DNA sequence: TTCTATCGCAACCAGACAGTTGCTATAAGC
DNA sequence: GCTTATAGCAACTGTCTGGTTGCGATAGAA
């Protein structure tokens, strides 16, 4: 299993968290513990199918883990691991954009941030995006973010 | 001007960063400095209008600031301030989940119980969402995330 | 004045997406 | 066996979104 692209992970996390229904699902799981889609559908004002769809996306982002239980039951529980990558990504962006604010931020979040600072230069551009013409930023932000969706 | 809802700010930041084109725009601005939509359109493989749309969203999220210049020129520059809120939000989530996860793991290892008692009391549901019945997490995550889009 | 550079408004399009409903399959429990 | 609980597959719908093209307006510069 190759190491996941931090930016892709961050993107998935951001997309997941940008949607209120999904934050609601995550919150319900965090507060009440692992639950099935049916459980969640009884707790939240959307249907089981909608919940399932969201859970699939959340699982793809790594923010929930599916654990098969008794019968056909599948319980989902929250998983904080991808958050670290998303946090790193944000921290790197903030640091890059505004050195002063980033330093302040670092001092404020010194106890929360557990990801090491990405001090290295830009990663190599992905070979499958040849139309990229924006040079990679000197920070951890990679040229991969120049990847445009091919339609 | 009332204090912006941290969760709303974070949501806007996440939505902005979840999209590769917008990350590309932000990167171009960060690397090359303030630019107009027309500048950016010449640097990136999408049209000026598309750029403009993205810039509007980025401005709404506070991630870019528009600075009118000479003629009709409007240059946009990156603004890191909202990142702090997004980072705080992520940090609070990660901290909250990790804590529960650790307790949950211990509980699972011991008894296989699936529903540990919630450690804190529930926040009052918002009066405009009477169907909400998920208690707010004890962290900075508010019941506002229970807000469902009204269609 | 004309020319150049940039912007804004508008319409259009295809695909994505959040949510719904209907139905069937499966895994137990009784 | 029947019943119950949960999941999966599928289709559908309306809205949203990323991107395009066309056109005109505006602010200077020459």
Coordinates of C-alpha atoms (C1' of nucleotides) in Angstrom, one line a residue:
Chain A
X1 CA 0.0 0.0 0.0
X2 CA 1.7 3.2 -1.2
X3 CA 1.7 6.2 1.2
X4 CA -1.3 8.3 0.5
X5 CA -0.8 11.7 -1.0
X6 CA -1.2 14.2 1.8
X7 CA -2.9 16.7 -0.4
X8 CA -5.4 14.2 -1.6
X9 CA -6.2 13.1 1.9
X10 CA -6.6 16.8 2.9
X11 CA -8.8 17.4 0.0
X12 CA -11.0 14.5 0.9
X13 CA -11.2 15.6 4.5
X14 CA -12.1 19.2 3.5
X15 CA -14.8 18.0 1.1
X16 CA -16.2 15.8 3.8
X17 CA -16.3 18.5 6.4
X18 CA -17.6 21.2 4.0
X19 CA -21.1 19.5 4.1
X20 CA -23.3 20.1 7.1
X21 CA -25.1 16.7 6.9
X22 CA -21.8 15.0 7.1
X23 CA -20.6 17.0 10.0
X24 CA -23.9 16.0 11.7
X25 CA -23.2 12.4 11.1
X26 CA -19.6 12.7 12.4
X27 CA -20.9 14.5 15.4
X28 CA -23.5 11.9 16.1
X29 CA -20.9 9.2 15.9
X30 CA -18.4 11.1 18.0
X31 CA -20.9 11.7 20.7
X32 CA -22.9 8.6 20.8
X33 CA -20.4 6.1 19.6
X34 CA -20.4 3.7 16.7
X35 CA -23.7 3.3 14.9
X36 CA -25.3 1.7 11.8
X37 CA -26.7 3.7 9.0
X38 CA -30.1 2.7 10.3
X39 CA -29.3 4.0 13.7
X40 CA -28.1 7.3 12.3
X41 CA -31.2 7.6 10.2
X42 CA -33.3 7.4 13.3
X43 CA -31.2 10.1 14.9
X44 CA -30.9 12.5 12.1
X45 CA -33.5 14.1 9.8
X46 CA -32.4 12.3 6.6
X47 CA -33.0 8.8 5.2
X48 CA -30.9 5.8 5.7
X49 CA -29.9 5.8 2.1
X50 CA -28.7 9.4 2.3
X51 CA -26.8 8.4 5.4
X52 CA -25.2 5.5 3.6
X53 CA -24.1 7.7 0.8
X54 CA -22.5 10.1 3.2
X55 CA -20.9 7.3 5.1
X56 CA -19.4 5.9 1.9
X57 CA -17.8 9.3 1.3
X58 CA -16.6 9.6 4.8
X59 CA -15.1 6.1 4.7
X60 CA -13.4 7.0 1.5
X61 CA -11.9 10.0 3.2
X62 CA -10.8 7.8 6.1
X63 CA -12.9 9.8 8.6
X64 CA -15.0 6.8 9.5
X65 CA -14.2 3.1 9.8
X66 CA -16.7 0.4 9.0
X67 CA -16.9 -2.5 11.4
X68 CA -19.2 -5.4 10.5
X69 CA -21.0 -6.7 13.5
X70 CA -23.8 -9.2 14.2
X71 CA -26.3 -10.0 11.5
X72 CA -25.7 -7.7 8.6
X73 CA -25.1 -4.8 10.9
X74 CA -22.2 -2.5 10.0
X75 CA -21.3 0.0 12.5
X76 CA -19.2 3.1 11.7
X77 CA -16.9 4.9 14.1
X78 CA -15.0 8.0 13.7
X79 CA -11.3 8.0 12.8
X80 CA -9.2 11.0 13.5
X81 CA -6.1 9.9 11.7
X82 CA -6.7 11.8 8.4
X83 CA -7.3 15.0 10.4
X84 CA -3.6 15.2 11.1
X85 CA -2.9 15.4 7.4
X86 CA -5.5 18.0 6.9
X87 CA -4.2 20.0 9.8
X88 CA -0.6 19.8 8.4
X89 CA -1.8 20.9 5.1
X90 CA -3.6 23.9 6.6
X91 CA -0.7 24.7 8.7
X92 CA 1.7 24.6 5.8
X93 CA -0.6 26.9 3.8
X94 CA -1.0 29.4 6.6
X95 CA 2.7 29.4 7.2
X96 CA 3.4 29.9 3.6
X97 CA 0.9 32.7 3.0
X98 CA 1.7 34.8 6.1
X99 CA 4.7 34.1 8.1
X100 CA 3.7 36.2 11.0
X101 CA 0.2 34.8 11.3
X102 CA 1.6 31.3 11.0
X103 CA 4.0 31.9 13.8
X104 CA 1.2 33.1 16.0
X105 CA -0.9 30.1 15.0
X106 CA 1.9 27.8 15.9
X107 CA 2.2 29.2 19.3
X108 CA -1.6 28.9 19.8
X109 CA -1.8 25.3 18.5
X110 CA 1.5 24.1 19.9
X111 CA -0.3 21.5 22.0
X112 CA -2.7 20.3 19.3
X113 CA -0.5 20.0 16.2
X114 CA 1.2 16.7 16.2
X115 CA 2.2 16.6 12.6
X116 CA 5.8 17.6 11.9
X117 CA 6.4 20.7 9.9
X118 CA 6.9 19.9 6.2
X119 CA 10.2 21.8 5.7
X120 CA 11.0 20.2 2.4
X121 CA 10.6 21.8 -1.0
X122 CA 7.8 21.1 -3.5
X123 CA 7.1 17.5 -4.4
X124 CA 7.6 16.6 -8.0
X125 CA 4.6 17.3 -10.2
X126 CA 2.5 14.4 -11.0
X127 CA 3.3 13.0 -14.5
X128 CA -0.3 12.7 -15.4
X129 CA -0.9 16.4 -15.4
X130 CA 1.3 17.7 -18.2
X131 CA -0.6 20.9 -18.7
X132 CA 0.5 22.3 -15.4
X133 CA 2.4 25.5 -15.8
X134 CA 2.3 27.0 -12.4
X135 CA 5.5 26.5 -10.6
X136 CA 5.3 24.6 -7.4
X137 CA 5.3 26.7 -4.3
X138 CA 8.3 26.5 -2.1
X139 CA 6.3 25.1 0.7
X140 CA 4.8 21.7 1.1
X141 CA 2.0 22.7 -1.2
X142 CA 2.7 20.6 -4.2
X143 CA 2.1 21.1 -7.9
X144 CA -0.4 18.3 -7.6
X145 CA -2.9 20.9 -6.7
X146 CA -2.6 22.1 -10.2
X147 CA -4.4 18.9 -11.2
X148 CA -7.5 19.8 -13.1
X149 CA -10.3 17.4 -13.5
X150 CA -10.2 15.9 -16.9
X151 CA -13.7 16.0 -18.4
Chain B
X1 CA -20.2 43.5 12.6
X2 CA -20.9 40.4 14.7
X3 CA -18.2 37.8 15.3
X4 CA -18.3 35.3 12.5
X5 CA -19.4 31.8 13.4
X6 CA -16.2 29.8 13.5
X7 CA -17.9 26.8 12.1
X8 CA -19.3 28.7 9.2
X9 CA -15.9 30.1 8.5
X10 CA -14.3 26.7 8.7
X11 CA -17.0 25.3 6.4
X12 CA -16.3 28.0 3.8
X13 CA -12.6 27.3 4.0
X14 CA -13.0 23.6 3.7
X15 CA -15.3 24.0 0.7
X16 CA -12.9 26.4 -0.9
X17 CA -9.9 24.1 -0.4
X18 CA -11.7 20.9 -1.4
X19 CA -11.6 22.0 -5.1
X20 CA -8.4 21.7 -7.1
X21 CA -9.0 24.6 -9.3
X22 CA -9.3 26.9 -6.3
X23 CA -6.2 25.5 -4.7
X24 CA -4.4 26.2 -8.0
X25 CA -5.6 29.8 -7.9
X26 CA -4.5 30.2 -4.3
X27 CA -1.2 28.7 -5.1
X28 CA -0.7 31.0 -8.0
X29 CA -1.5 34.0 -5.9
X30 CA 0.7 32.9 -3.1
X31 CA 3.7 32.2 -5.4
X32 CA 3.5 35.0 -7.8
X33 CA 1.8 37.7 -5.7
X34 CA -1.5 39.6 -6.2
X35 CA -3.1 39.2 -9.6
X36 CA -6.2 40.0 -11.5
X37 CA -8.6 37.4 -12.8
X38 CA -7.3 38.1 -16.3
X39 CA -3.7 37.5 -15.1
X40 CA -4.7 34.2 -13.5
X41 CA -6.6 33.2 -16.6
X42 CA -3.4 33.5 -18.6
X43 CA -1.5 31.4 -16.0
X44 CA -4.0 28.6 -15.4
X45 CA -5.9 26.4 -17.9
X46 CA -9.4 27.9 -17.2
X47 CA -11.2 30.9 -18.5
X48 CA -11.3 34.3 -16.8
X49 CA -14.9 33.9 -16.0
X50 CA -14.3 30.6 -14.3
X51 CA -11.5 32.3 -12.4
X52 CA -13.8 35.1 -11.4
X53 CA -16.4 32.7 -10.0
X54 CA -13.8 30.9 -8.0
X55 CA -12.4 34.2 -6.7
X56 CA -15.8 35.3 -5.6
X57 CA -16.2 32.1 -3.6
X58 CA -12.7 32.5 -2.2
X59 CA -13.4 36.1 -1.3
X60 CA -16.6 35.0 0.5
X61 CA -14.6 32.6 2.4
X62 CA -12.1 35.3 3.3
X63 CA -9.2 33.5 1.8
X64 CA -8.5 36.2 -0.8
X65 CA -8.9 39.9 -0.5
X66 CA -9.8 42.1 -3.5
X67 CA -7.9 45.3 -4.0
X68 CA -9.0 47.7 -6.7
X69 CA -6.1 49.1 -8.6
X70 CA -5.6 51.3 -11.6
X71 CA -8.2 51.3 -14.4
X72 CA -10.8 48.7 -13.6
X73 CA -8.1 46.3 -12.4
X74 CA -8.9 44.3 -9.3
X75 CA -6.0 42.4 -7.8
X76 CA -6.6 39.6 -5.4
X77 CA -4.2 38.5 -2.8
X78 CA -4.2 35.6 -0.4
X79 CA -5.4 36.1 3.2
X80 CA -4.5 33.5 5.8
X81 CA -6.7 34.8 8.6
X82 CA -9.6 32.3 8.1
X83 CA -7.2 29.4 8.1
X84 CA -6.7 29.9 11.8
X85 CA -10.4 29.2 12.4
X86 CA -10.3 26.2 10.2
X87 CA -7.3 24.9 12.0
X88 CA -8.9 25.4 15.3
X89 CA -11.9 23.6 14.1
X90 CA -9.9 20.7 12.9
X91 CA -7.8 20.6 16.0
X92 CA -10.9 20.6 18.2
X93 CA -12.4 17.8 16.2
X94 CA -9.3 15.7 16.3
X95 CA -8.8 16.2 20.0
X96 CA -12.4 15.3 20.6
X97 CA -12.4 12.2 18.5
X98 CA -9.1 11.0 19.8
X99 CA -10.2 11.3 23.4
X100 CA -13.4 9.4 22.7
X101 CA -11.6 6.9 20.5
X102 CA -9.2 6.1 23.2
X103 CA -12.0 5.6 25.7
X104 CA -14.0 3.6 23.3
X105 CA -11.1 1.3 22.4
X106 CA -10.5 0.6 26.1
X107 CA -14.2 -0.1 26.5
X108 CA -14.3 -2.4 23.4
X109 CA -11.3 -4.3 24.5
X110 CA -12.9 -4.9 27.9
X111 CA -16.6 -5.6 27.2
X112 CA -17.4 -5.3 23.4
X113 CA -20.0 -2.8 24.4
X114 CA -20.9 -0.6 21.5
X115 CA -22.4 2.5 23.2
X116 CA -20.3 4.1 25.9
X117 CA -22.1 6.6 28.0
X118 CA -21.7 10.2 26.6
X119 CA -19.3 11.9 28.9
X120 CA -21.1 15.3 28.9
X121 CA -24.5 16.7 28.8
X122 CA -26.2 17.6 25.6
X123 CA -26.5 21.1 24.4
X124 CA -30.0 22.4 23.9
X125 CA -31.3 21.9 20.3
X126 CA -31.6 25.0 18.2
X127 CA -35.2 26.2 18.3
X128 CA -35.4 26.5 14.5
X129 CA -34.5 22.9 14.0
X130 CA -36.9 21.1 16.2
X131 CA -36.2 17.7 14.6
X132 CA -32.6 17.8 15.7
X133 CA -32.0 15.4 18.4
X134 CA -28.2 14.9 18.3
X135 CA -26.6 16.6 21.3
X136 CA -23.8 19.0 20.6
X137 CA -20.3 17.5 21.2
X138 CA -18.5 18.9 24.2
X139 CA -15.9 20.5 22.1
X140 CA -16.1 23.7 20.1
X141 CA -18.2 22.0 17.6
X142 CA -21.6 23.5 18.0
X143 CA -25.1 22.4 17.4
X144 CA -25.0 24.7 14.3
X145 CA -23.6 21.8 12.5
X146 CA -26.9 20.2 12.8
X147 CA -28.2 22.8 10.5
X148 CA -29.7 21.2 7.5
X149 CA -30.1 23.0 4.3
X150 CA -33.6 24.2 3.9
X151 CA -34.9 23.4 0.4
Chain C
dT1 C1' -10.7 60.5 -30.9
dT2 C1' -9.3 55.4 -31.1
dC3 C1' -7.1 51.6 -28.8
dT4 C1' -6.1 48.6 -25.1
dA5 C1' -6.9 46.2 -20.9
dT6 C1' -10.0 44.6 -17.6
dC7 C1' -14.4 43.9 -15.7
dG8 C1' -19.4 42.5 -15.3
dC9 C1' -23.7 40.5 -16.8
dA10 C1' -25.9 36.7 -18.8
dA11 C1' -27.0 32.5 -20.7
dC12 C1' -25.8 27.9 -21.5
dC13 C1' -24.3 23.0 -20.5
dA14 C1' -22.9 18.6 -18.5
dG15 C1' -22.0 16.4 -14.7
dA16 C1' -22.0 16.1 -9.7
dC17 C1' -24.5 15.7 -5.6
dA18 C1' -27.8 15.5 -1.6
dG19 C1' -31.9 13.5 -0.9
dT20 C1' -35.9 10.5 -1.8
dT21 C1' -38.6 6.2 -2.8
dG22 C1' -39.2 1.3 -4.1
dC23 C1' -37.8 -3.1 -3.8
dT24 C1' -35.1 -7.2 -2.7
dA25 C1' -31.6 -9.8 -0.2
dT26 C1' -29.5 -11.4 4.0
dA27 C1' -28.8 -12.6 8.8
dA28 C1' -30.3 -13.8 12.6
dG29 C1' -34.2 -14.3 16.5
dC30 C1' -38.4 -16.5 17.9
Chain D
dG1 C1' -41.5 -21.8 9.4
dC2 C1' -42.4 -16.5 10.2
dT3 C1' -40.7 -12.1 11.9
dT4 C1' -37.5 -8.5 12.6
dA5 C1' -33.6 -5.7 11.6
dT6 C1' -30.3 -4.2 8.5
dA7 C1' -28.1 -3.7 4.2
dG8 C1' -27.7 -3.2 -0.9
dC9 C1' -29.2 -2.0 -5.6
dA10 C1' -31.5 1.1 -8.5
dA11 C1' -34.0 4.8 -10.3
dC12 C1' -35.5 9.3 -9.8
dT13 C1' -35.5 14.4 -8.8
dG14 C1' -34.1 19.1 -8.2
dT15 C1' -30.3 21.8 -7.2
dC16 C1' -25.7 23.0 -7.4
dT17 C1' -21.3 23.7 -9.6
dG18 C1' -17.3 24.1 -12.6
dG19 C1' -16.6 25.6 -16.9
dT20 C1' -17.7 27.8 -21.4
dT21 C1' -19.1 31.5 -24.8
dG22 C1' -21.0 36.0 -26.1
dC23 C1' -21.5 40.7 -25.4
dG24 C1' -21.2 45.2 -23.6
dA25 C1' -19.3 48.6 -20.2
dT26 C1' -15.6 51.0 -18.1
dA27 C1' -11.1 53.1 -17.2
dG28 C1' -7.4 54.9 -18.7
dA29 C1' -3.3 55.3 -22.4
dA30 C1' -1.9 56.8 -26.7

